[in-house]
Coordinates of C-alpha atoms in Angstrom, one line a residue:
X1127 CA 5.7 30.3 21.6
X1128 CA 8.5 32.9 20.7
X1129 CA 9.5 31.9 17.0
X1130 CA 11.5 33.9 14.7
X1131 CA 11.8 33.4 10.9
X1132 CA 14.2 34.3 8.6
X1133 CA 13.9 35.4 5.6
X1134 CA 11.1 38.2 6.5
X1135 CA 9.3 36.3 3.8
X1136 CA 9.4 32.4 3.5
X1137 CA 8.3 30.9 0.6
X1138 CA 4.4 30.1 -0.7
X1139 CA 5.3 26.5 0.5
X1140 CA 6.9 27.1 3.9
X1141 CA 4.2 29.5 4.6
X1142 CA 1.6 27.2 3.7
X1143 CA 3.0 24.5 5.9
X1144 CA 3.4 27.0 8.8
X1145 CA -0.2 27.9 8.6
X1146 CA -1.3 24.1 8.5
X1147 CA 1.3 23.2 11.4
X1148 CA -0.5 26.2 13.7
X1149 CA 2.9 27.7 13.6
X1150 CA 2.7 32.0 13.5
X1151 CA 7.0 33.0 13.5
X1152 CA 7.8 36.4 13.4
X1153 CA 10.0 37.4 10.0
X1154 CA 13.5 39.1 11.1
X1155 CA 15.6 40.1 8.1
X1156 CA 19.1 39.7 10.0
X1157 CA 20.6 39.0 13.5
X1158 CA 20.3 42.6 14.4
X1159 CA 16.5 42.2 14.0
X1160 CA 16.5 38.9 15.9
X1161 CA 18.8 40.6 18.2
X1162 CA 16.0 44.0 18.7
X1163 CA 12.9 42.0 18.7
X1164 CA 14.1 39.6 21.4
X1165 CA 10.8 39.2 24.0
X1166 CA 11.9 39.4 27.7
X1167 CA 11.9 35.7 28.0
X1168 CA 14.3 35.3 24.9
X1169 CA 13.4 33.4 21.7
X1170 CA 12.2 30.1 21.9
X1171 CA 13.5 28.7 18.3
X1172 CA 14.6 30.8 14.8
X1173 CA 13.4 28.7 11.6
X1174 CA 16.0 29.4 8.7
X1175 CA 14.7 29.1 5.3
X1176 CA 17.8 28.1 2.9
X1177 CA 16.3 28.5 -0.3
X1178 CA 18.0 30.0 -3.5
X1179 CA 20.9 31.5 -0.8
X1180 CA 21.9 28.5 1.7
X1181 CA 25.5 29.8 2.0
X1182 CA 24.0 33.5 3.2
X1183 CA 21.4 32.3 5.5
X1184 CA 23.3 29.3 6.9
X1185 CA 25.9 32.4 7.7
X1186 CA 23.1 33.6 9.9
X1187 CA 22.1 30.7 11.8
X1188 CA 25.8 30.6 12.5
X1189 CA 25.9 34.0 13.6
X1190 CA 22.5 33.5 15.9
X1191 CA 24.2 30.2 17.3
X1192 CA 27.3 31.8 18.1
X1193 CA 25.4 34.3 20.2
X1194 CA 23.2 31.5 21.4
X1195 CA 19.9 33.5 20.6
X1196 CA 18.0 30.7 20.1
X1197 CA 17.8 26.7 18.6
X1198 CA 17.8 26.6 14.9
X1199 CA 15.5 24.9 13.2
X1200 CA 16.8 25.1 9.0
X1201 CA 14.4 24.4 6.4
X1202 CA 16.2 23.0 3.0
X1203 CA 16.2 21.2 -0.2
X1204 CA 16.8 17.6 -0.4
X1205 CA 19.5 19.1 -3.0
X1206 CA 21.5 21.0 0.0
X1207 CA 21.8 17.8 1.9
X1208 CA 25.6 18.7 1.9
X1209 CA 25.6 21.9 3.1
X1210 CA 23.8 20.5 6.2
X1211 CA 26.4 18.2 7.9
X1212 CA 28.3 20.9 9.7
X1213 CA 25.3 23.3 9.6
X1214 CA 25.1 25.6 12.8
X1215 CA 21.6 24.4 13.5
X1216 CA 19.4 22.0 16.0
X1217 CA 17.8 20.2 13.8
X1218 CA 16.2 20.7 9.7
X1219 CA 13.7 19.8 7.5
X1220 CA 13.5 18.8 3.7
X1221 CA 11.5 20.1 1.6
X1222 CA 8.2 19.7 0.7
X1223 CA 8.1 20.0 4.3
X1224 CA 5.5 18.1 5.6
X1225 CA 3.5 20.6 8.6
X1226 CA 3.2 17.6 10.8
X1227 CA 6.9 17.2 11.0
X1228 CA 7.3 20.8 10.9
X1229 CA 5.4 20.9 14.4
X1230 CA 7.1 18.1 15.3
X1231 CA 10.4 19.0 15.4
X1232 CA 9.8 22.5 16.2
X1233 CA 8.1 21.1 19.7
X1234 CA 10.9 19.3 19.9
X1235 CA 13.3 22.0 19.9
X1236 CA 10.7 24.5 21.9
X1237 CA 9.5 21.8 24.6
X1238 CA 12.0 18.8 24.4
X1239 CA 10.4 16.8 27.6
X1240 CA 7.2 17.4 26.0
X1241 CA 8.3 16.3 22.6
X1242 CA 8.4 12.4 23.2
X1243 CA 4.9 12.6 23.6
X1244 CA 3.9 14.4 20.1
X1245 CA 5.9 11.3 18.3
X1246 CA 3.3 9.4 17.2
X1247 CA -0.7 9.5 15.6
X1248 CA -2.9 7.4 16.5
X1249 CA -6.7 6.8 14.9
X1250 CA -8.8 3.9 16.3
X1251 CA -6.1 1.3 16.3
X1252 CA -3.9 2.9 13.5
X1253 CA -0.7 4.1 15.1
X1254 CA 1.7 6.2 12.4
X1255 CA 5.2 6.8 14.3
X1256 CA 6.4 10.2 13.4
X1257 CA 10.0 9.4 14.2
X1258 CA 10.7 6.1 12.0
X1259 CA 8.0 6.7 9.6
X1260 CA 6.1 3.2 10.6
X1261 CA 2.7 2.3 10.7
X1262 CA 1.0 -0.3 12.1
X1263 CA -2.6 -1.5 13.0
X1264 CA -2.7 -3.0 16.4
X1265 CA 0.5 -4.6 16.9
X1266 CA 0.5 -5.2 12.7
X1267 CA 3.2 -3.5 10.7
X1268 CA 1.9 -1.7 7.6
X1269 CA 4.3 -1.8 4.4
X1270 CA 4.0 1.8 2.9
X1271 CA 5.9 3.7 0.8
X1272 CA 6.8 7.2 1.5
X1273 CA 4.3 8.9 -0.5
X1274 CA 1.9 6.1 0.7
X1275 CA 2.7 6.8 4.7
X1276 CA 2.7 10.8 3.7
X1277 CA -0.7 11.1 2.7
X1278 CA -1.9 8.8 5.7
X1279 CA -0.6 11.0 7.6
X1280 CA -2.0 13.8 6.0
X1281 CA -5.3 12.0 6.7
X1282 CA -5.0 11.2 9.9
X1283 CA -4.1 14.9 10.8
X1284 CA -7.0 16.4 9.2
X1285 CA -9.6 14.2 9.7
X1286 CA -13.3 15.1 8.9
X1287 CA -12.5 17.4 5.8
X1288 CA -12.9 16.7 2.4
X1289 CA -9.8 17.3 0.2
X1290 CA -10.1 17.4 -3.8
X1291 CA -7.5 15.7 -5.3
X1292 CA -5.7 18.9 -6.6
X1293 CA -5.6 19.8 -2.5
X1294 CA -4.2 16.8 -1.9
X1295 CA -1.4 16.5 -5.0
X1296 CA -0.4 20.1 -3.5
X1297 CA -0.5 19.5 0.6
X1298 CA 1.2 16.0 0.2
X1299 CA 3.1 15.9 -2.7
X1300 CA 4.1 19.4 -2.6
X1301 CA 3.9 22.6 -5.5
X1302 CA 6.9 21.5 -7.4
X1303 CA 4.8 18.1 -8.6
X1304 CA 3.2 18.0 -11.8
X1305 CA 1.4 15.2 -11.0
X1306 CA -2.3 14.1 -12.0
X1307 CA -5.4 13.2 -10.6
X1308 CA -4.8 9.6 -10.9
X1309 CA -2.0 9.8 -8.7
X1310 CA -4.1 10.8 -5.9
X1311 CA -6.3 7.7 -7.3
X1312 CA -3.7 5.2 -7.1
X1313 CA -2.3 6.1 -3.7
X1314 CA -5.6 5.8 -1.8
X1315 CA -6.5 2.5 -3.5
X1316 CA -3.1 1.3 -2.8
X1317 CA -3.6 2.5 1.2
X1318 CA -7.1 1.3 1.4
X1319 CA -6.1 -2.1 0.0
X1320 CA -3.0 -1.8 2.7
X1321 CA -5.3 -1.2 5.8
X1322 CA -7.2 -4.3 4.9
X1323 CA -10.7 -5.1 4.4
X1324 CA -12.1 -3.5 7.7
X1325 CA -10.5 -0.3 7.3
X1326 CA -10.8 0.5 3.8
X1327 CA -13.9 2.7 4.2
X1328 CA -12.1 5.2 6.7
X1329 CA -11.0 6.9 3.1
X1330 CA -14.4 7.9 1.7
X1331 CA -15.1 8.7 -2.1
X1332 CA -17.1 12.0 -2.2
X1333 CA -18.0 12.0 -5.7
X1334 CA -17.0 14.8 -8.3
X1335 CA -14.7 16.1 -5.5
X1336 CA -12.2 14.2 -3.7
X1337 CA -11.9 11.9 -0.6
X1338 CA -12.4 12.4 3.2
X1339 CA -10.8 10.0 6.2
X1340 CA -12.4 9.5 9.0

């Protein structure tokens, strides 16, 4: 995949969820950049950090869109909301940006036909639909919350690993959160009480570190 980044340098937590979502862009600092370091076959996507400068970088997605270099994928703060209903882009994400949505949407963008199929998790009968945040066991509805359905997902996507719960606080709840242990605590006994009886022990306890699912 040909994917361009801009700024150069994307923030810890952008970077982070790039290296979880399998995603490698290249960093361009402007449109002349993009422009030079174009492969043969063109760009496949640009992903447009807003940041602390949403008016300057949304002025370059507009500029890359206007010379239809590539589909814009913007990354900002729930607090830019605004600036994004006439934004110049394909599609965005909020931050904490999730790197399962992050590949999502970015397939979606690269490999539309493809995308429909990349919509959904599944583990045993669990089924977590990426594109109206439901879950359900079997043909069973699960009630979650968003943090709740977040750190299922989290689970589900990394499966076999344990995660401490300081990994977890920072991969699902994101670096601006302050916070504890218990939080972690009270989410999973919440999910494992949600999945029913049967399912529970998919979340294991490892003890003095954290939990692992699957």
């Amino acid at each position: 995949m040909r994917i361009a980044i801009h700024p150069e340098e994307p923030s810890e937590a952008l970077s982070e969820a790039l290296t979880t979502a399998r995603l490698t862009p290249v960093g361009v600092a402007d449109v002349l950049a993009l422009s030079e370091g174009e492969h043969d076959e063109g760009w496949d996507l640009v992903i447009v950090e807003l940041g602390d400068s949403p008016t300057t970088r949304l002025a370059f997605a507009r500029r890359v869109k206007e010379a239809d270099l590539a589909r814009i994928l913007v990354v900002a703060a729930a607090t830019d909301h605004a600036e994004l209903v006439d934004a110049p882009c394909d599609d965005f994400v909020l931050t904490p940006v999730s790197p399962v949505e992050l590949a999502v949407r970015a397939l979606r963008l690269i490999e539309p036909s493809n995308a429909e199929t990349e919509e959904s998790l599944h583990f045993k009968d669990l089924t977590l639909d990426l594109a109206t945040y439901q879950a359900r066991v079997g043909s069973t509805p699960i009630d979650l919350t968003y943090m709740e359905y977040e750190l299922l997902r989290f689970f589900v996507t990394n499966q076999g690993r344990v995660w401490s719960r300081e990994q977890l606080l920072s991969r699902v709840w994101g670096y601006d959160y302050f916070g504890g242990a218990r939080t972690v605590d009270v989410h999973v006994r919440r999910l494992r009480s949600k999945l029913g009886e049967e399912r529970a022990s998919w979340i294991t306890t490892v003890r003095s570190v954290g939990y692992r699912f699957g």
